[in-house]
Short mmCIF file of C-alpha atoms and ligand atoms in Angstrom, two decimals:
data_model
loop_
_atom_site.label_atom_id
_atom_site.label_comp_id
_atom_site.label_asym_id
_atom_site.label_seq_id
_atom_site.Cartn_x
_atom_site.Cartn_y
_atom_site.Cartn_z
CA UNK A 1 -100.05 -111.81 -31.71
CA UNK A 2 -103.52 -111.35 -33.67
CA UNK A 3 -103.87 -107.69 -33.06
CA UNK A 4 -106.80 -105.20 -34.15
CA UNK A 5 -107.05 -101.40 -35.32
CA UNK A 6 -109.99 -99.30 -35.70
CA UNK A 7 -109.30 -96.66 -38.07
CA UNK A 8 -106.49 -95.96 -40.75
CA UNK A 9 -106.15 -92.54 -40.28
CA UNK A 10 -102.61 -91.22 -39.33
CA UNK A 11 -102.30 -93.18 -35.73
CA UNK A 12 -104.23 -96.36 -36.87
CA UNK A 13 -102.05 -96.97 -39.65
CA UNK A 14 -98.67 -95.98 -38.74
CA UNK A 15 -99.82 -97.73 -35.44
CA UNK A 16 -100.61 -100.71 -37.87
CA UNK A 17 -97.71 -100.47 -39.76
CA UNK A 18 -95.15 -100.10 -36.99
CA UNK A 19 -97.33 -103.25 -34.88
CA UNK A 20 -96.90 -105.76 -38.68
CA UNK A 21 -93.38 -104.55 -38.02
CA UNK A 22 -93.01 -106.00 -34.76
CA UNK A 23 -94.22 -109.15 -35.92
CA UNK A 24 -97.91 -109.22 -35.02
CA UNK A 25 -100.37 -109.87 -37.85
CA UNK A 26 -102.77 -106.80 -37.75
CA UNK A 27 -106.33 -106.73 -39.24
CA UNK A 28 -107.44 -103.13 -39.65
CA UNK A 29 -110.76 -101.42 -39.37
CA UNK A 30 -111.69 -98.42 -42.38
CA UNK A 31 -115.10 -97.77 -43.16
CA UNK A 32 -113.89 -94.67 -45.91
CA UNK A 33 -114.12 -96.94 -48.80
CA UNK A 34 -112.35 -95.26 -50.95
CA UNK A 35 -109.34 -94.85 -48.12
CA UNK A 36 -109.78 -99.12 -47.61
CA UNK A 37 -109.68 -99.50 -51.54
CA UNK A 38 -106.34 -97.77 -51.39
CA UNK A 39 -104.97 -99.57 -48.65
CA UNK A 40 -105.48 -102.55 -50.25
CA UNK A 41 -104.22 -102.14 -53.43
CA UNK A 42 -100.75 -101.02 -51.27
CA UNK A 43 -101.42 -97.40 -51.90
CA UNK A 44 -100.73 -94.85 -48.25
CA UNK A 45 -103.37 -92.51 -48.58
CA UNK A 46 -100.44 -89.69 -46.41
CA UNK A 47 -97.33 -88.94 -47.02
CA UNK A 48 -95.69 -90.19 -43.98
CA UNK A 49 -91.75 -91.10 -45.16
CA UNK A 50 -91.44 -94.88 -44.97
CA UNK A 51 -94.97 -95.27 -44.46
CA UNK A 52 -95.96 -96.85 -47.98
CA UNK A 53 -93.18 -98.93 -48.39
CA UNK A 54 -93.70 -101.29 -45.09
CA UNK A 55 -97.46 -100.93 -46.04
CA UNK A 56 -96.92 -103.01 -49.19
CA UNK A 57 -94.13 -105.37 -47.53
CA UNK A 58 -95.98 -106.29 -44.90
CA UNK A 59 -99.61 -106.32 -47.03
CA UNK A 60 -97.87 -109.02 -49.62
CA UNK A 61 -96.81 -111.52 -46.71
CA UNK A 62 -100.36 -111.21 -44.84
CA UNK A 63 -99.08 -109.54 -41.69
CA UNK A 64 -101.16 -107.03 -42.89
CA UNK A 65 -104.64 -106.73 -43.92
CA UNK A 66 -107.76 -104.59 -44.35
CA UNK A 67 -111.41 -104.55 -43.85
CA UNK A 68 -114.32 -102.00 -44.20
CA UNK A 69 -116.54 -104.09 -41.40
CA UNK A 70 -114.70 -103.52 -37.99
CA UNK A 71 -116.63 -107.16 -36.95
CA UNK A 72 -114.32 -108.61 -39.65
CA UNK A 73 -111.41 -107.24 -37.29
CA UNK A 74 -112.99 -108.48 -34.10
CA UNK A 75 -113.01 -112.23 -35.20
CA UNK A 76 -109.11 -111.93 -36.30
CA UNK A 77 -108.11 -110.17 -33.02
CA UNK A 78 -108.12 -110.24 -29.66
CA UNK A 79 -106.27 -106.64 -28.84
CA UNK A 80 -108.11 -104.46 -31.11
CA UNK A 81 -106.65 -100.66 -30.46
CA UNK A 82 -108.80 -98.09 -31.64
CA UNK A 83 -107.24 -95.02 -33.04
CA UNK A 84 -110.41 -93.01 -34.53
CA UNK A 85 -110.09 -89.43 -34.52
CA UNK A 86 -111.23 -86.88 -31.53
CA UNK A 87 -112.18 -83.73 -33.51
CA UNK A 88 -112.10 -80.61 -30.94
CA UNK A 89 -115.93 -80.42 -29.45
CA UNK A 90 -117.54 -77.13 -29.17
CA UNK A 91 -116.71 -77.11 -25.61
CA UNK A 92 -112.86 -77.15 -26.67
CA UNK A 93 -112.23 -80.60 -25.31
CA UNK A 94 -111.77 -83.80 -27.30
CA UNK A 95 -115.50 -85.22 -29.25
CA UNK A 96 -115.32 -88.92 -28.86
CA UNK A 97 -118.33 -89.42 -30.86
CA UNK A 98 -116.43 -91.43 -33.74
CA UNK A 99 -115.10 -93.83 -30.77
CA UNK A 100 -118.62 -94.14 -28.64
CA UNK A 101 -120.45 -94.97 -32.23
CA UNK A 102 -117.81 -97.33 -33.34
CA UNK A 103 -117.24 -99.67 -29.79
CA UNK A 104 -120.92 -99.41 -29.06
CA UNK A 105 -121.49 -101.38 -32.95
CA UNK A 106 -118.67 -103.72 -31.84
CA UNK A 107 -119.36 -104.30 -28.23
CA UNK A 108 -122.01 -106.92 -28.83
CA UNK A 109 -119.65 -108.73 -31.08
CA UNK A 110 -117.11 -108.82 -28.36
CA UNK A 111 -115.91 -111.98 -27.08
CA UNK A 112 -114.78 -112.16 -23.42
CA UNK A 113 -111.07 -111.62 -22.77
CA UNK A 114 -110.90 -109.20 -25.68
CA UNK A 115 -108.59 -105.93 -24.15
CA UNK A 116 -109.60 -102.55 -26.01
CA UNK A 117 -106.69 -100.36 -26.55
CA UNK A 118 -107.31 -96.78 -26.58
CA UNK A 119 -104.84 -95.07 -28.58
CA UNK A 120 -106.39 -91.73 -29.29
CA UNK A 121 -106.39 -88.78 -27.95
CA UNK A 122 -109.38 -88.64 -25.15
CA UNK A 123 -110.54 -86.32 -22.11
CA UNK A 124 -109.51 -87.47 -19.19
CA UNK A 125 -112.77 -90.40 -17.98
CA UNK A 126 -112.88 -91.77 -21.10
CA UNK A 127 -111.63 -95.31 -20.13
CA UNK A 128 -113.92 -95.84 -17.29
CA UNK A 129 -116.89 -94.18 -19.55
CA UNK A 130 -115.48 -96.68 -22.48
CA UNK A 131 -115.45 -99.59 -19.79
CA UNK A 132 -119.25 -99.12 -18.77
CA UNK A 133 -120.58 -98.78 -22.40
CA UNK A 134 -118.83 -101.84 -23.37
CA UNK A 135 -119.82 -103.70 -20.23
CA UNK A 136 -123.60 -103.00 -20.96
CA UNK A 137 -123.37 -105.39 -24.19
CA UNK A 138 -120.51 -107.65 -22.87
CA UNK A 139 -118.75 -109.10 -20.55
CA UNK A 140 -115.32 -109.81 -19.44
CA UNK A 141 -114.10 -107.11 -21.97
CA UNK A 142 -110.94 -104.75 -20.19
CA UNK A 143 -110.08 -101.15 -21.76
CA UNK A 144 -106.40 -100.06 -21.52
CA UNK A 145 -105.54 -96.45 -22.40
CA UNK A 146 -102.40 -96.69 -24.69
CA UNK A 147 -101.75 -92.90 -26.06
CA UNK A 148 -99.31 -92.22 -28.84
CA UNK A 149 -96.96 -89.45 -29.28
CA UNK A 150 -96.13 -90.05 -32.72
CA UNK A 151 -94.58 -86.57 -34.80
CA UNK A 152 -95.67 -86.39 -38.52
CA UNK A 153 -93.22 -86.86 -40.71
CA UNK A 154 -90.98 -89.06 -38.16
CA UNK A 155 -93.76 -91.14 -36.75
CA UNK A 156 -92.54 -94.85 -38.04
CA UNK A 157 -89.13 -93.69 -36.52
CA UNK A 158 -91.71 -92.24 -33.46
CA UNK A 159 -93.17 -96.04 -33.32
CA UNK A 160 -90.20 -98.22 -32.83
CA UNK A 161 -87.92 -96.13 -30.95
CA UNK A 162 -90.68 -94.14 -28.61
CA UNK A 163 -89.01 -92.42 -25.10
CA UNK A 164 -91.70 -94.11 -23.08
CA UNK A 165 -94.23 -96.35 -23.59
CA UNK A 166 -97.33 -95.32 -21.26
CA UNK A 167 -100.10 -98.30 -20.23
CA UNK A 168 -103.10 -97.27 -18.32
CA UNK A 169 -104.90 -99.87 -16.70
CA UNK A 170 -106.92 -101.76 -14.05
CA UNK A 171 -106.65 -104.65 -14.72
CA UNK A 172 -103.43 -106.84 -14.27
CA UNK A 173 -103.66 -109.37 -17.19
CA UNK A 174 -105.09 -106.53 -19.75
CA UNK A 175 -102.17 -104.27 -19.06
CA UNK A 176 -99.47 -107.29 -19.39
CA UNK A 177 -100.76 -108.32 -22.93
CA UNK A 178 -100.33 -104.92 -24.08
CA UNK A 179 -96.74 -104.86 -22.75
CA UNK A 180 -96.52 -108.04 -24.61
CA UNK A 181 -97.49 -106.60 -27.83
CA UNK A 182 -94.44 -104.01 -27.11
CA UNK A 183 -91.99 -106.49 -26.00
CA UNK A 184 -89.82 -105.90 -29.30
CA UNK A 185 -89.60 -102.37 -28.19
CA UNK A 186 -86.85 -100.83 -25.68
CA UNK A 187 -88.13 -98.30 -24.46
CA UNK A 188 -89.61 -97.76 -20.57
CA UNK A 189 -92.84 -98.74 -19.74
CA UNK A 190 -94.79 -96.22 -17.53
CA UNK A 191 -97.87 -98.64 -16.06
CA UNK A 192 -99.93 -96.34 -14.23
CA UNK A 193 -103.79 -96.09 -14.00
CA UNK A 194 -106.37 -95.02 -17.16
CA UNK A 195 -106.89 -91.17 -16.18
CA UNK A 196 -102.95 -90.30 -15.55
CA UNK A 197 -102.48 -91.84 -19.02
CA UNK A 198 -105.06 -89.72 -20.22
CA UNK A 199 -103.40 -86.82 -18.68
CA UNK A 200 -99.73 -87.74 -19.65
CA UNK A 201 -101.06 -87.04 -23.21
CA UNK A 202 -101.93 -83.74 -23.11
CA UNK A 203 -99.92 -82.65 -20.13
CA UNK A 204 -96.83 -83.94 -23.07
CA UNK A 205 -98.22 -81.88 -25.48
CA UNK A 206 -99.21 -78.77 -23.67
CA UNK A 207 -95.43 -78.56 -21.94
CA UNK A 208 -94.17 -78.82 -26.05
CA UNK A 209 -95.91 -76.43 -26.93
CA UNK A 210 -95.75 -74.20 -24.24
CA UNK A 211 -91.71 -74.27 -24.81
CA UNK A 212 -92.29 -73.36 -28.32
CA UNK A 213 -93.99 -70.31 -26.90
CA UNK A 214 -91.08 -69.61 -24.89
CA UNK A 215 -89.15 -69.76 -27.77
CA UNK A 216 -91.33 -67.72 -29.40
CA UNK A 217 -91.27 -64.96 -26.51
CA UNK A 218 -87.74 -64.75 -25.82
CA UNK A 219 -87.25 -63.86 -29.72
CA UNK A 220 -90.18 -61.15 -29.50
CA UNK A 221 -88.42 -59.65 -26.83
CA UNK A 222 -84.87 -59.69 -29.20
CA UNK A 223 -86.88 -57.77 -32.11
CA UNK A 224 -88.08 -55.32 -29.12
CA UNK A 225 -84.72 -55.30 -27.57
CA UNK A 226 -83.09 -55.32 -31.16
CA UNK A 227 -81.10 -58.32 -30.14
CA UNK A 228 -80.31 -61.75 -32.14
CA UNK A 229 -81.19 -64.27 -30.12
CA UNK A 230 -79.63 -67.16 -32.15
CA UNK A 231 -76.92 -67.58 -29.58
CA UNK A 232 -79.52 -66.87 -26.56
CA UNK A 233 -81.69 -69.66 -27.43
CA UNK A 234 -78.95 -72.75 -28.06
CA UNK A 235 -76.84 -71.64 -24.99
CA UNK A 236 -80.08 -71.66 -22.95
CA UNK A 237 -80.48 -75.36 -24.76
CA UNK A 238 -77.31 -76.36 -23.69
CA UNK A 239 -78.45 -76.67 -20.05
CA UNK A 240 -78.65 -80.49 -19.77
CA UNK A 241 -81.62 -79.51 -17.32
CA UNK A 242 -82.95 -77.78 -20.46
CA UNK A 243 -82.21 -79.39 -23.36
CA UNK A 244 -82.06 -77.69 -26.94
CA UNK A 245 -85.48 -79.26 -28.25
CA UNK A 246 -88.70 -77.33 -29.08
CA UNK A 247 -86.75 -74.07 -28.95
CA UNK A 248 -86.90 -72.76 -32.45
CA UNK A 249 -89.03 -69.39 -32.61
CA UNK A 250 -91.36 -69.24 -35.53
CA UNK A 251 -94.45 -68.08 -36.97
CA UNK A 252 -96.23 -70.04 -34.09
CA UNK A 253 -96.55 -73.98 -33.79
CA UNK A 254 -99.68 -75.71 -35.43
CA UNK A 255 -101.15 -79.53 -36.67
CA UNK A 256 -103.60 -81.78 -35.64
CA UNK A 257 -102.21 -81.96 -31.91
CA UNK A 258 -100.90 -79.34 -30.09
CA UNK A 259 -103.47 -76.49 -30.76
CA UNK A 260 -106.19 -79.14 -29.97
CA UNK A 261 -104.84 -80.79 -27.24
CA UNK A 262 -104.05 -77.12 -25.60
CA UNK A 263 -107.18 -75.92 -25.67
CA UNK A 264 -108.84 -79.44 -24.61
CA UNK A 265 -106.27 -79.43 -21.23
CA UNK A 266 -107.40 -75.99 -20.25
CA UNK A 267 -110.93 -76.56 -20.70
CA UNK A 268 -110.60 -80.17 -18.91
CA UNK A 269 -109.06 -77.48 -16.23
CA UNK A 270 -111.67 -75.67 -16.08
CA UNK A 271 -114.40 -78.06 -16.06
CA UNK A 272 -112.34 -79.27 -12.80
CA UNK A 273 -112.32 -75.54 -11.28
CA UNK A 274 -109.12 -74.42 -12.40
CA UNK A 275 -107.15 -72.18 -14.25
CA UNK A 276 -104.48 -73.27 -16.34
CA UNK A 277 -102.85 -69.71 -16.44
CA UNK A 278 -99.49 -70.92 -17.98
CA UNK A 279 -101.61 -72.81 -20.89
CA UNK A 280 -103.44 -70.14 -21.94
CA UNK A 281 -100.91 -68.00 -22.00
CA UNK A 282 -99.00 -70.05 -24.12
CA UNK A 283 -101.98 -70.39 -26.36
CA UNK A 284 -102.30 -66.31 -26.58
CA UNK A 285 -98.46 -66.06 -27.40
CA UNK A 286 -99.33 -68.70 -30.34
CA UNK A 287 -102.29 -66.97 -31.42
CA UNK A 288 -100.36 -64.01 -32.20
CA UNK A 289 -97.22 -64.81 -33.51
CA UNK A 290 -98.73 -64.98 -36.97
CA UNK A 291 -99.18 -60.96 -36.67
CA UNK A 292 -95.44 -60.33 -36.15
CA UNK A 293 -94.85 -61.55 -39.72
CA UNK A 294 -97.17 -59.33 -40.90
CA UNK A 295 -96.01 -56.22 -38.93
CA UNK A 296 -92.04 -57.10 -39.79
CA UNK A 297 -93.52 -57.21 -43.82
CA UNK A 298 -95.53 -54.14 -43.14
CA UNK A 299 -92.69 -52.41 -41.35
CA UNK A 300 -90.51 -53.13 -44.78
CA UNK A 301 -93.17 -52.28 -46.92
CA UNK A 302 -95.55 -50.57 -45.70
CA UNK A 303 -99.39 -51.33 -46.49
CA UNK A 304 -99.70 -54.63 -48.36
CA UNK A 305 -102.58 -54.02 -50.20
CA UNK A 306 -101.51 -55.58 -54.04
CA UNK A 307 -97.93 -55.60 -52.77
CA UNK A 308 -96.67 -59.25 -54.60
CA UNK A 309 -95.86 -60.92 -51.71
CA UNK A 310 -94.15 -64.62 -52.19
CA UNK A 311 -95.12 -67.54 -49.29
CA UNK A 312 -92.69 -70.56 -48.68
CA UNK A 313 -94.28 -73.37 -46.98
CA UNK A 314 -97.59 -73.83 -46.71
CA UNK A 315 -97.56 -77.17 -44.15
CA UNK A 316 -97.86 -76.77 -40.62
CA UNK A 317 -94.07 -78.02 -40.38
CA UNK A 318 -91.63 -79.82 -42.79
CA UNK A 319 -91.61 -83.33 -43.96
CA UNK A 320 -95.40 -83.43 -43.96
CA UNK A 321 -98.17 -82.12 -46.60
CA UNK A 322 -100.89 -81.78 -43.30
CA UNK A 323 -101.69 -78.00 -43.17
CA UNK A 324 -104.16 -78.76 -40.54
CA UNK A 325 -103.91 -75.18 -38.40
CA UNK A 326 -100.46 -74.55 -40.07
CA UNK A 327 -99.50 -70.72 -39.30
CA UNK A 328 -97.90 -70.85 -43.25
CA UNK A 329 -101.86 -70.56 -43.64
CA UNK A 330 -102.92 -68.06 -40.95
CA UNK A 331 -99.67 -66.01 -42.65
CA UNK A 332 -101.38 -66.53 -46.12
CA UNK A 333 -104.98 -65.76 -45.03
CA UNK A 334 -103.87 -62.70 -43.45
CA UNK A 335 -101.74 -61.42 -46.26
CA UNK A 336 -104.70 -61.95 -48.80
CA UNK A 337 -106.91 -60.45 -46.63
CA UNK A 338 -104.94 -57.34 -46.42
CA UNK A 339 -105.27 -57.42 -50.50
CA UNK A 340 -101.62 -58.58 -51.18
CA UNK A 341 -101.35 -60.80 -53.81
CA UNK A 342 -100.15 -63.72 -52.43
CA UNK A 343 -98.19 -66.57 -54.77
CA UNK A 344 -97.36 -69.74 -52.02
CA UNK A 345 -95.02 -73.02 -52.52
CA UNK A 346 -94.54 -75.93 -50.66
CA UNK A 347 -92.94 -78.86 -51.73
CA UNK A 348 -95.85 -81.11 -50.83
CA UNK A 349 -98.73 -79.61 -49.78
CA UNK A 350 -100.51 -78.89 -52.93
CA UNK A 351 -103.56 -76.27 -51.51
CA UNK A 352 -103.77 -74.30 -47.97
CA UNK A 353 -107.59 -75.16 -47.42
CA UNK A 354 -108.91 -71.86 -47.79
CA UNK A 355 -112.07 -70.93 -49.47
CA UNK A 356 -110.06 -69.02 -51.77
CA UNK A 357 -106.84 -70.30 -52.43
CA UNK A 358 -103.72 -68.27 -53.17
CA UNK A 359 -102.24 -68.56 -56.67
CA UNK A 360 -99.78 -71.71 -56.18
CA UNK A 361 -96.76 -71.96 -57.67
CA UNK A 362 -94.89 -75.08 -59.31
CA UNK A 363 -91.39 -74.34 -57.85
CA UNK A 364 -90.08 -72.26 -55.09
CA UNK A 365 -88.19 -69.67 -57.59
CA UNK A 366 -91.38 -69.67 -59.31
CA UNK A 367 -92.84 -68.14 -56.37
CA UNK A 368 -90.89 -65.52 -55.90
CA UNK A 369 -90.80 -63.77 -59.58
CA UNK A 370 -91.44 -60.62 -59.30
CA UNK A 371 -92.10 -60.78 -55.57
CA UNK A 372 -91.71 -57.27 -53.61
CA UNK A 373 -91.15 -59.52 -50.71
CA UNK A 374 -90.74 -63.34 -49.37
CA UNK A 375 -91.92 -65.39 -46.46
CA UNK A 376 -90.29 -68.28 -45.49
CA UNK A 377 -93.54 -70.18 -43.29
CA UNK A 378 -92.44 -73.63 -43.06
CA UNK A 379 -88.61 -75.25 -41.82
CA UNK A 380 -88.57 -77.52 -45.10
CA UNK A 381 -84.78 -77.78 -45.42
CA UNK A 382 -84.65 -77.39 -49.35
CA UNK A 383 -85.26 -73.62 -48.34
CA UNK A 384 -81.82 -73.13 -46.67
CA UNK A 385 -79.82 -74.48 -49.33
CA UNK A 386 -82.01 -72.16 -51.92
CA UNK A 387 -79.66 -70.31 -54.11
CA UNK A 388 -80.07 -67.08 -53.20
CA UNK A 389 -78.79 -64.84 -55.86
CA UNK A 390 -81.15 -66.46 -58.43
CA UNK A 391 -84.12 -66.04 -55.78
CA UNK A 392 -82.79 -61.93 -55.74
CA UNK A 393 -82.63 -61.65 -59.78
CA UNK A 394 -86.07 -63.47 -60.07
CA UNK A 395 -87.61 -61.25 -57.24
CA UNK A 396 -88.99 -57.67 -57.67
CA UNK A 397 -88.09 -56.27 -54.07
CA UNK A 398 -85.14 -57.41 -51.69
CA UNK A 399 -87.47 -58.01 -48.19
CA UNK A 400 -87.24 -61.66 -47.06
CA UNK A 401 -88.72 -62.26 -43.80
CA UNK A 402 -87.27 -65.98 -42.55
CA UNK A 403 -90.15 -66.80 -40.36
CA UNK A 404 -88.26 -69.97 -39.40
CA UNK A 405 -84.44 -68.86 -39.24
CA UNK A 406 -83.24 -70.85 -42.10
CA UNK A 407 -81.33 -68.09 -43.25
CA UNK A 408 -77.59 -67.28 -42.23
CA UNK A 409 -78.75 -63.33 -42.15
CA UNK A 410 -75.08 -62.50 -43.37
CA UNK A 411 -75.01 -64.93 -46.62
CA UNK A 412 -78.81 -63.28 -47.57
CA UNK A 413 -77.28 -59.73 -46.98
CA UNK A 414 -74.56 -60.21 -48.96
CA UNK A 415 -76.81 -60.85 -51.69
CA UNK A 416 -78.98 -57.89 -51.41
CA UNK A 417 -81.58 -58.50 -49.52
CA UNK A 418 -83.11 -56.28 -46.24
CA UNK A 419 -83.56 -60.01 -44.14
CA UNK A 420 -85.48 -59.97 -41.37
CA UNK A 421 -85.52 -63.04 -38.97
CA UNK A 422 -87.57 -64.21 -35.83
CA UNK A 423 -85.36 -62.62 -33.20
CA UNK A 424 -82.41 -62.19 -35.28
C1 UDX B 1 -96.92 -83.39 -31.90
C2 UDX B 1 -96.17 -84.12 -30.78
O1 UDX B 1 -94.76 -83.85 -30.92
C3 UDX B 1 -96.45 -85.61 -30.83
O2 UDX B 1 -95.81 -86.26 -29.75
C4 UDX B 1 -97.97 -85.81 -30.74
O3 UDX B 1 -98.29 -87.17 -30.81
C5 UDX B 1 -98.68 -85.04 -31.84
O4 UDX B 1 -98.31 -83.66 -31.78
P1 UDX B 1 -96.66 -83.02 -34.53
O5 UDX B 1 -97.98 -82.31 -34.48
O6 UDX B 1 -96.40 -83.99 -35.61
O7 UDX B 1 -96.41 -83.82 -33.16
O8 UDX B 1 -95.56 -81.87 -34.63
P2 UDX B 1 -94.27 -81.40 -33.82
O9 UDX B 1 -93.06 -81.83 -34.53
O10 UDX B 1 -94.37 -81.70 -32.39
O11 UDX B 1 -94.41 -79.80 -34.02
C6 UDX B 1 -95.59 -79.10 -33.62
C7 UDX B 1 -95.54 -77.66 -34.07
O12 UDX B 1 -94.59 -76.92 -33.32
C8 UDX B 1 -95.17 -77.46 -35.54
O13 UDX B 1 -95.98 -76.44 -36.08
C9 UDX B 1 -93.73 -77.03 -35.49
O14 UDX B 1 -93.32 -76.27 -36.61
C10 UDX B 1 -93.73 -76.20 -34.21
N1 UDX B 1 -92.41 -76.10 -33.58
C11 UDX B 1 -91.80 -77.20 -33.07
C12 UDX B 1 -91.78 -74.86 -33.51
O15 UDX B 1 -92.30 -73.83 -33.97
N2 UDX B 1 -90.58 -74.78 -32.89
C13 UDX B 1 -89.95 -75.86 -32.35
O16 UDX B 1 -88.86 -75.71 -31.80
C14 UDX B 1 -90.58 -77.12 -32.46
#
């Protein structure tokens, strides 16, 4: 199939990618054109494993191709998915500016029978509000809502194998040609109408991170109880009704999604007239979890004002160098606030996005010389299989607080060290 996408941000081009895969040829839309004159010379502008590789195999056989004029991807296509992003409004919810501007350019251009995909993330009415402003310029154009529930760092895997494909729709023939496009796939198809697929979205991502919350609880409640929850956690995981994902306590969960799409679902609540008490609560337990590194550091060592304090991880998880609301950078920001000097690593993530950034070190030993204390932010497995009596020679103190329980706290006591886990 000729297929479309608008925007080659993260979801348009893994999207892209993962749709050249199937066997479509895809004609994408980038108006950045610095971003379009690295996609066509074969170069992924993020570091998305696999990503760059299919991007040039596909690119050099013509499945793929890109274009700074998104009317040069309307006369290729006639499924053009738009995957532009939805910044958080001041009103909390989803801004859908970049996707009103770009389909009301295209909409004249539109010939009948084309089917608009909408893959991003949208409050819930965007379809039908979609359908109208298209239908003022042209006619016999349908809008399907398509979301995506791609994870960074595992999102080509994420795009052919999903758990659930979800098509919202009114209109019969619309809906089946974007089956179609998915027939490669085997995975269920959920066909349901535009505002539950809306919903499924961020009612997916709000029950993720809500769990991570959980998580997050039932380990501040070990530290008050002076428990290890370890063993609490995966035997509560082992309940097939359970499961053992999205269980790991940590410094709090960040990225582009689910501290957007939380906030958007409770104020799409409360626009509706109600309050999403379990939400909000899950989004106070995240707000704070940051803090409890800093009081287990300050517990250790006191005030941290010019203590040396070493940061490992600076991405909002591992396998990705997006720090987009990571808590490795609300740790950080606190820290230097409280005057500690703060010297951070992460294997790919080269800054944290701060005005002022924290010194940043070339290695992860070289982060912790002379440390009176280190922080491990981010789950990036190199971290567990750090050798720890070189990281206790090169270090000034012996606090490590494992933010992420990569640690086994025996092995790091052994060595020396006064380790302090999440729970543990
Ligand atoms: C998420 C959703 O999983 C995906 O379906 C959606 O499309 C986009 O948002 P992503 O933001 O890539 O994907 O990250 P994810 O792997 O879901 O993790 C989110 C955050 O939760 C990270 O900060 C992660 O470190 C944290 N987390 C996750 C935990 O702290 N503990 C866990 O057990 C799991």
């Amino acid at each position: 199939m000729d297929v479309g996408v608008i925007g080659a941000g993260y979801v348009g081009l893994v999207t892209a990618v993962g749709l050249a895969s199937l066997g479509h040829r895809v004609s994408v839309g980038e108006r950045d054109p610095e971003r379009l004159e690295q996609l066509q010379s074969g170069r992924s502008p993020i570091f998305e494993d696999g990503l760059e590789s299919l991007l040039v195999e596909h690119s050099a056989t013509g499945a793929l191709s890109f274009y700074g004029d998104n009317n040069d991807v309307l006369k290729r296509a006639g499924i053009v998915v738009i995957a532009l992003p939805t910044p958080q409004g001041t009103d909390g919810q989803a801004d859908t500016t970049f996707i009103t501007s770009a389909l009301e350019a295209m909409a004249p251009h539109m010939e009948p029978g084309t089917v608009v995909v909408l893959k991003s993330t949208v409050p819930i009415g965007t379809n039908a509000r979609m359908t109208a402003l298209i239908g003022d310029h042209a006619s016999g154009v349908t809008v399907v809502s398509n979301p995506e529930f791609l994870r960074e760092g595992r999102a080509i895997h994420d795009f052919l194998h999903p758990d659930r494909i979800v098509i919202g729709g009114s209109h019969t023939d619309s809906v089946e040609l974007v089956a179609k496009m998915y027939a490669d796939i085997d995975a269920p198809i959920v066909v349901t109408s535009p505002e539950a697929a809306e919903l499924i979205k961020y009612a997916s991502n709000a029950y993720l991170a809500t769990r991570v919350s959980f998580a997050n609880e039932i380990a501040n409640l070990g530290d008050a109880m002076g428990l290890d929850v370890h063993d609490v956690l995966e035997a509560v995981g082992l309940d097939s009704r359970i499961g053992s994902h999205f269980l790991r306590p940590g410094p709090g969960y960040g990225g582009s999604c689910f501290p957007k799409d939380t906030a958007a679902l409770v104020s799409i609540a409360d626009n509706a007239g109600y309050d999403l008490t379990l939400v909000k609560a899950a989004m106070e337990v995240n707000a704070r979890q940051p803090d409890r590194v800093i009081s287990k550091l300050n517990e250790h060592l006191g005030d941290l004002a010019d203590k040396k304090i070493a940061v490992w991880g600076i991405a909002f998880k591992a396998d990705t160098d997006d720090v987009r609301e990571s808590p490795a950078v609300r740790v950080i920001s606190q820290l230097m606030t409280l005057g500690a000097d703060v010297t951070a690593f992460d294997p790919h993530a080269s800054g944290t996005g701060l005005d002022i950034e924290p010194e940043i070190a070339e290695t992860a030993l070289g982060a912790a010389t002379n440390a009176d204390a280190l922080v491990i932010a981010t789950e990036w497995a190199d971290f567990a299989d750090a050798d720890l009596e070189m990281v206790r020679v090169a270090m000034a103190g012996n606090v490590i607080v494992d933010a992420r329980n990569m640690l086994d706290p025996k092995v790091a006591r052994s060595t020396g060290f006064h380790y302090v886990g999440m729970g543990r």
